[in-house]
Short mmCIF file of C-alpha atoms in Angstrom, two decimals:
data_model
loop_
_atom_site.label_atom_id
_atom_site.label_comp_id
_atom_site.label_asym_id
_atom_site.label_seq_id
_atom_site.Cartn_x
_atom_site.Cartn_y
_atom_site.Cartn_z
CA MET S 1 -28.00 -2.01 -23.82
CA LYS S 2 -31.02 -3.90 -20.80
CA ASN S 3 -31.83 -7.39 -20.82
CA SER S 4 -35.75 -7.69 -20.90
CA ALA S 5 -36.22 -10.86 -19.63
CA GLU S 6 -33.71 -9.71 -16.67
CA GLY S 7 -34.73 -5.72 -16.50
CA CYS S 8 -31.31 -5.64 -15.27
CA ASP S 9 -28.44 -3.17 -17.22
CA LEU S 10 -25.90 -6.04 -18.74
CA SER S 11 -22.94 -3.03 -18.39
CA SER S 12 -23.85 -2.56 -14.86
CA LEU S 13 -23.55 -6.69 -13.40
CA THR S 14 -20.41 -6.45 -15.68
CA TRP S 15 -18.24 -4.19 -13.66
CA ASN S 16 -21.08 -5.85 -10.23
CA LEU S 17 -18.58 -8.68 -10.60
CA GLU S 18 -15.49 -6.99 -11.68
CA ARG S 19 -15.47 -5.32 -8.69
CA ALA S 20 -16.14 -8.14 -6.72
CA ALA S 21 -13.11 -9.87 -8.56
CA ALA S 22 -10.96 -8.18 -8.23
CA LEU S 23 -11.97 -6.81 -4.44
CA ARG S 24 -11.66 -11.10 -4.02
CA ASN S 25 -7.83 -11.19 -6.32
CA PRO S 26 -4.87 -9.06 -5.24
CA GLU S 27 -3.33 -10.35 -8.72
CA LEU S 28 -6.98 -9.15 -10.93
CA PHE S 29 -7.43 -5.71 -9.26
CA VAL S 30 -3.50 -5.49 -9.72
CA LYS S 31 -3.36 -5.85 -13.79
CA ARG S 32 -7.53 -5.45 -14.34
CA ILE S 33 -8.19 -2.15 -12.52
CA LEU S 34 -4.69 -0.87 -12.14
CA GLY S 35 -3.36 -1.75 -15.33
CA TYR S 36 -0.04 -2.38 -14.18
CA ALA S 37 1.87 -5.57 -16.54
CA LEU S 38 2.02 -8.44 -13.72
CA MET S 39 5.29 -11.44 -13.45
CA PRO S 40 4.52 -15.15 -11.81
CA PHE S 41 6.73 -13.28 -9.19
CA HIS S 42 5.17 -10.05 -8.15
CA ALA S 43 2.01 -12.93 -7.77
CA ARG S 44 4.04 -15.02 -5.54
CA TRP S 45 5.44 -11.44 -3.13
CA MET S 46 1.60 -10.53 -3.35
CA GLN S 47 0.90 -14.47 -2.06
CA PHE S 48 3.84 -14.43 0.48
CA ARG S 49 2.54 -11.01 2.41
CA LEU S 50 -1.50 -12.39 2.92
CA GLU S 51 -0.06 -15.32 4.21
CA ASN S 52 2.56 -13.65 7.28
CA ARG S 53 2.00 -11.18 9.03
CA GLU S 54 6.23 -10.20 8.47
CA THR S 55 7.67 -10.09 5.02
CA LEU S 56 10.88 -9.21 3.88
CA ILE S 57 11.25 -9.10 0.95
CA LEU S 58 14.55 -8.43 -0.90
CA ALA S 59 14.72 -7.48 -4.97
CA PRO S 60 16.92 -5.77 -7.67
CA ARG S 61 16.16 -2.12 -9.27
CA GLY S 62 13.19 -2.47 -11.91
CA HIS S 63 11.63 -5.24 -10.81
CA GLY S 64 8.34 -3.93 -9.57
CA LYS S 65 8.42 -4.29 -6.07
CA SER S 66 7.70 -0.59 -4.95
CA THR S 67 5.16 -0.27 -7.06
CA ILE S 68 3.54 -4.19 -6.72
CA LEU S 69 4.26 -4.10 -2.72
CA THR S 70 3.75 -0.56 -1.84
CA VAL S 71 1.10 1.10 -4.54
CA ALA S 72 -0.69 -1.99 -6.04
CA TYR S 73 -1.14 -3.66 -2.89
CA GLY S 74 -1.65 -0.80 -0.03
CA LEU S 75 -4.11 0.17 -1.87
CA TRP S 76 -5.56 -3.73 -2.92
CA ARG S 77 -5.78 -3.71 1.01
CA VAL S 78 -7.68 -0.46 1.46
CA VAL S 79 -10.43 -0.45 -0.91
CA GLU S 80 -10.85 -4.07 -0.05
CA ASN S 81 -11.59 -2.96 3.55
CA PRO S 82 -11.33 0.76 4.10
CA ASP S 83 -11.71 0.74 7.51
CA ARG S 84 -8.05 -0.36 7.50
CA ARG S 85 -5.54 2.25 8.54
CA LEU S 86 -2.34 1.80 6.49
CA LEU S 87 1.08 3.35 6.96
CA VAL S 88 3.77 3.33 4.71
CA VAL S 89 6.88 4.79 5.69
CA SER S 90 10.39 4.89 3.06
CA ALA S 91 14.06 6.54 3.70
CA THR S 92 12.15 10.54 3.17
CA ALA S 93 8.96 12.18 3.96
CA VAL S 94 8.82 12.85 0.09
CA GLN S 95 9.20 9.11 -1.61
CA ALA S 96 6.49 8.02 1.33
CA VAL S 97 4.36 10.89 -0.59
CA ALA S 98 5.01 9.62 -3.62
CA PHE S 99 4.11 6.80 -3.33
CA LEU S 100 0.45 7.65 -1.94
CA ARG S 101 0.21 10.39 -5.01
CA GLU S 102 0.15 7.01 -7.26
CA MET S 103 -2.32 5.37 -5.28
CA ARG S 104 -4.78 8.93 -5.14
CA THR S 105 -3.85 9.05 -8.77
CA HIS S 106 -5.81 6.09 -9.77
CA VAL S 107 -8.62 7.47 -6.94
CA GLU S 108 -8.37 10.50 -8.69
CA ARG S 109 -7.81 9.55 -12.76
CA ASN S 110 -8.23 6.39 -13.05
CA PRO S 111 -11.52 5.72 -15.27
CA ILE S 112 -11.41 1.75 -14.42
CA PHE S 113 -10.95 2.24 -11.25
CA LYS S 114 -13.82 5.41 -10.58
CA ARG S 115 -15.93 2.88 -13.12
CA ALA S 116 -15.72 0.05 -10.86
CA PHE S 117 -15.53 1.72 -7.44
CA GLY S 118 -16.68 5.33 -8.37
CA ASN S 119 -15.58 8.11 -6.10
CA LEU S 120 -13.83 7.42 -3.13
CA ILE S 121 -12.39 10.76 -2.64
CA GLY S 122 -13.29 11.21 1.54
CA GLU S 123 -13.31 13.88 3.13
CA LYS S 124 -9.15 14.50 4.59
CA TRP S 125 -7.30 14.50 0.92
CA THR S 126 -3.41 15.66 1.56
CA GLU S 127 -0.29 14.88 0.21
CA GLY S 128 0.21 13.12 3.08
CA GLU S 129 -2.87 11.35 4.52
CA ILE S 130 -6.39 10.35 2.55
CA VAL S 131 -9.33 8.85 4.35
CA LEU S 132 -11.99 6.64 1.60
CA LYS S 133 -14.75 7.99 1.30
CA THR S 134 -16.36 4.37 2.31
CA ARG S 135 -14.96 3.84 4.94
CA ARG S 136 -17.50 3.47 8.47
CA ARG S 137 -15.02 3.45 11.22
CA ILE S 138 -14.39 6.66 13.61
CA ALA S 139 -10.42 7.11 13.91
CA LYS S 140 -7.41 9.48 14.79
CA GLU S 141 -5.77 7.57 12.03
CA ALA S 142 -6.08 8.37 8.15
CA THR S 143 -6.63 5.47 5.43
CA VAL S 144 -3.24 6.02 4.15
CA THR S 145 -0.80 7.60 5.85
CA ALA S 146 2.92 7.89 4.61
CA LEU S 147 5.40 8.77 6.71
CA GLY S 148 9.49 9.51 6.13
CA VAL S 149 11.32 7.52 8.62
CA GLY S 150 11.38 9.04 11.93
CA GLY S 151 7.92 10.11 11.13
CA PRO S 152 5.46 11.63 13.73
CA ILE S 153 3.29 9.06 15.03
CA ILE S 154 2.67 8.77 17.99
CA GLY S 155 -0.39 7.78 19.68
CA ARG S 156 -1.17 6.38 16.55
CA HIS S 157 -2.13 3.29 15.24
CA TYR S 158 -2.08 0.93 12.34
CA ASP S 159 -3.56 -2.37 11.58
CA ILE S 160 -0.93 -2.26 7.76
CA ILE S 161 3.04 -1.28 7.68
CA LEU S 162 4.95 -0.75 4.47
CA LEU S 163 7.69 -0.28 4.82
CA ASP S 164 9.87 0.64 0.81
CA ASP S 165 13.05 1.12 0.49
CA VAL S 166 13.54 2.71 4.78
CA VAL S 167 17.53 2.88 3.88
CA ASP S 168 19.12 4.26 0.86
CA GLU S 169 23.09 4.42 -0.19
CA ASP S 170 23.32 7.77 2.34
CA SER S 171 22.04 5.88 5.17
CA ALA S 172 23.71 1.99 4.69
CA ARG S 173 27.01 3.92 4.48
CA THR S 174 28.21 3.23 7.58
CA GLU S 175 27.84 1.96 10.73
CA HIS S 176 26.95 4.79 12.73
CA MET S 177 24.10 5.43 10.38
CA ARG S 178 23.01 1.54 10.02
CA GLU S 179 22.23 1.98 13.30
CA LYS S 180 20.43 6.15 12.95
CA SER S 181 18.80 4.07 10.21
CA TRP S 182 17.44 0.89 12.17
CA SER S 183 16.53 3.11 14.93
CA GLY S 184 14.60 5.73 13.14
CA THR S 185 12.89 2.74 11.39
CA GLU S 186 12.03 1.58 14.21
CA LYS S 187 9.99 3.93 16.10
CA SER S 188 7.98 4.82 13.13
CA SER S 189 6.71 0.60 12.90
CA CYS S 190 6.68 -0.39 16.07
CA PRO S 191 5.34 1.53 17.89
CA ALA S 192 2.55 2.61 15.65
CA SER S 193 1.90 -1.01 15.44
CA SER S 194 -1.12 -2.80 16.75
CA ARG S 195 -1.25 -6.46 18.77
CA ALA S 196 -2.88 -7.60 15.00
CA ALA S 197 -0.70 -5.97 12.96
CA ASN S 198 0.85 -6.67 9.27
CA CYS S 199 4.47 -5.24 9.25
CA THR S 200 5.77 -6.06 5.72
CA TRP S 201 9.45 -4.67 4.41
CA SER S 202 10.51 -4.64 0.59
CA GLU S 203 14.78 -2.95 0.16
CA ARG S 204 15.89 -3.31 -3.23
CA ALA S 205 18.60 -5.98 -3.13
CA THR S 206 21.77 -3.63 -2.91
CA THR S 207 20.93 -3.07 0.03
CA ARG S 208 20.53 -6.20 2.26
CA ALA S 209 23.32 -6.19 4.68
CA THR S 210 21.70 -2.98 6.31
CA PHE S 211 19.14 -5.04 8.87
CA THR S 212 18.55 -8.64 7.25
CA ALA S 213 21.09 -10.26 9.42
CA ARG S 214 19.25 -8.62 12.71
#
């Protein structure tokens, strides 16, 4: 439907406003664009991350920690600024890739996302790395990279590092395994962070004793 007085497409105008609002507000992005249910504590989690460079959030299983703090929040950060370099690290490469797969699925198949932001599929689009089409920055790092603990990151640097369930039941079982997991996590995150990087950590509350005392 055209507004003859203004000569503009009201539908397009509505989507432009929706897109602009979602880019400014992660809560709107999560609810309206991605379609996830957002609880008040989810909003507090995201705000806490935005206000702090280094964060640790512990939550029981089933509270949407990975969905909100890794998939949704991570996707919002790179859609908002596609020149960012985001690293997702989990206990295994399989799990990290699963988080990235959910992000990719929104970009590829979510009709609301595609209507708001268009086709963002870039030249590199694999299980472990994606580059958004809107990226302007020339960098060896992808827009989003997914790695397991101890994965190869030599010579690469990231603006945002999301550590999600880097401790599982096996790696938390003994002191030796805990030390091994801690060492692997340090190798996956500390050398890869740029000077102004945001490093954020989320874990199941059942594994909190592994690292929280450090």
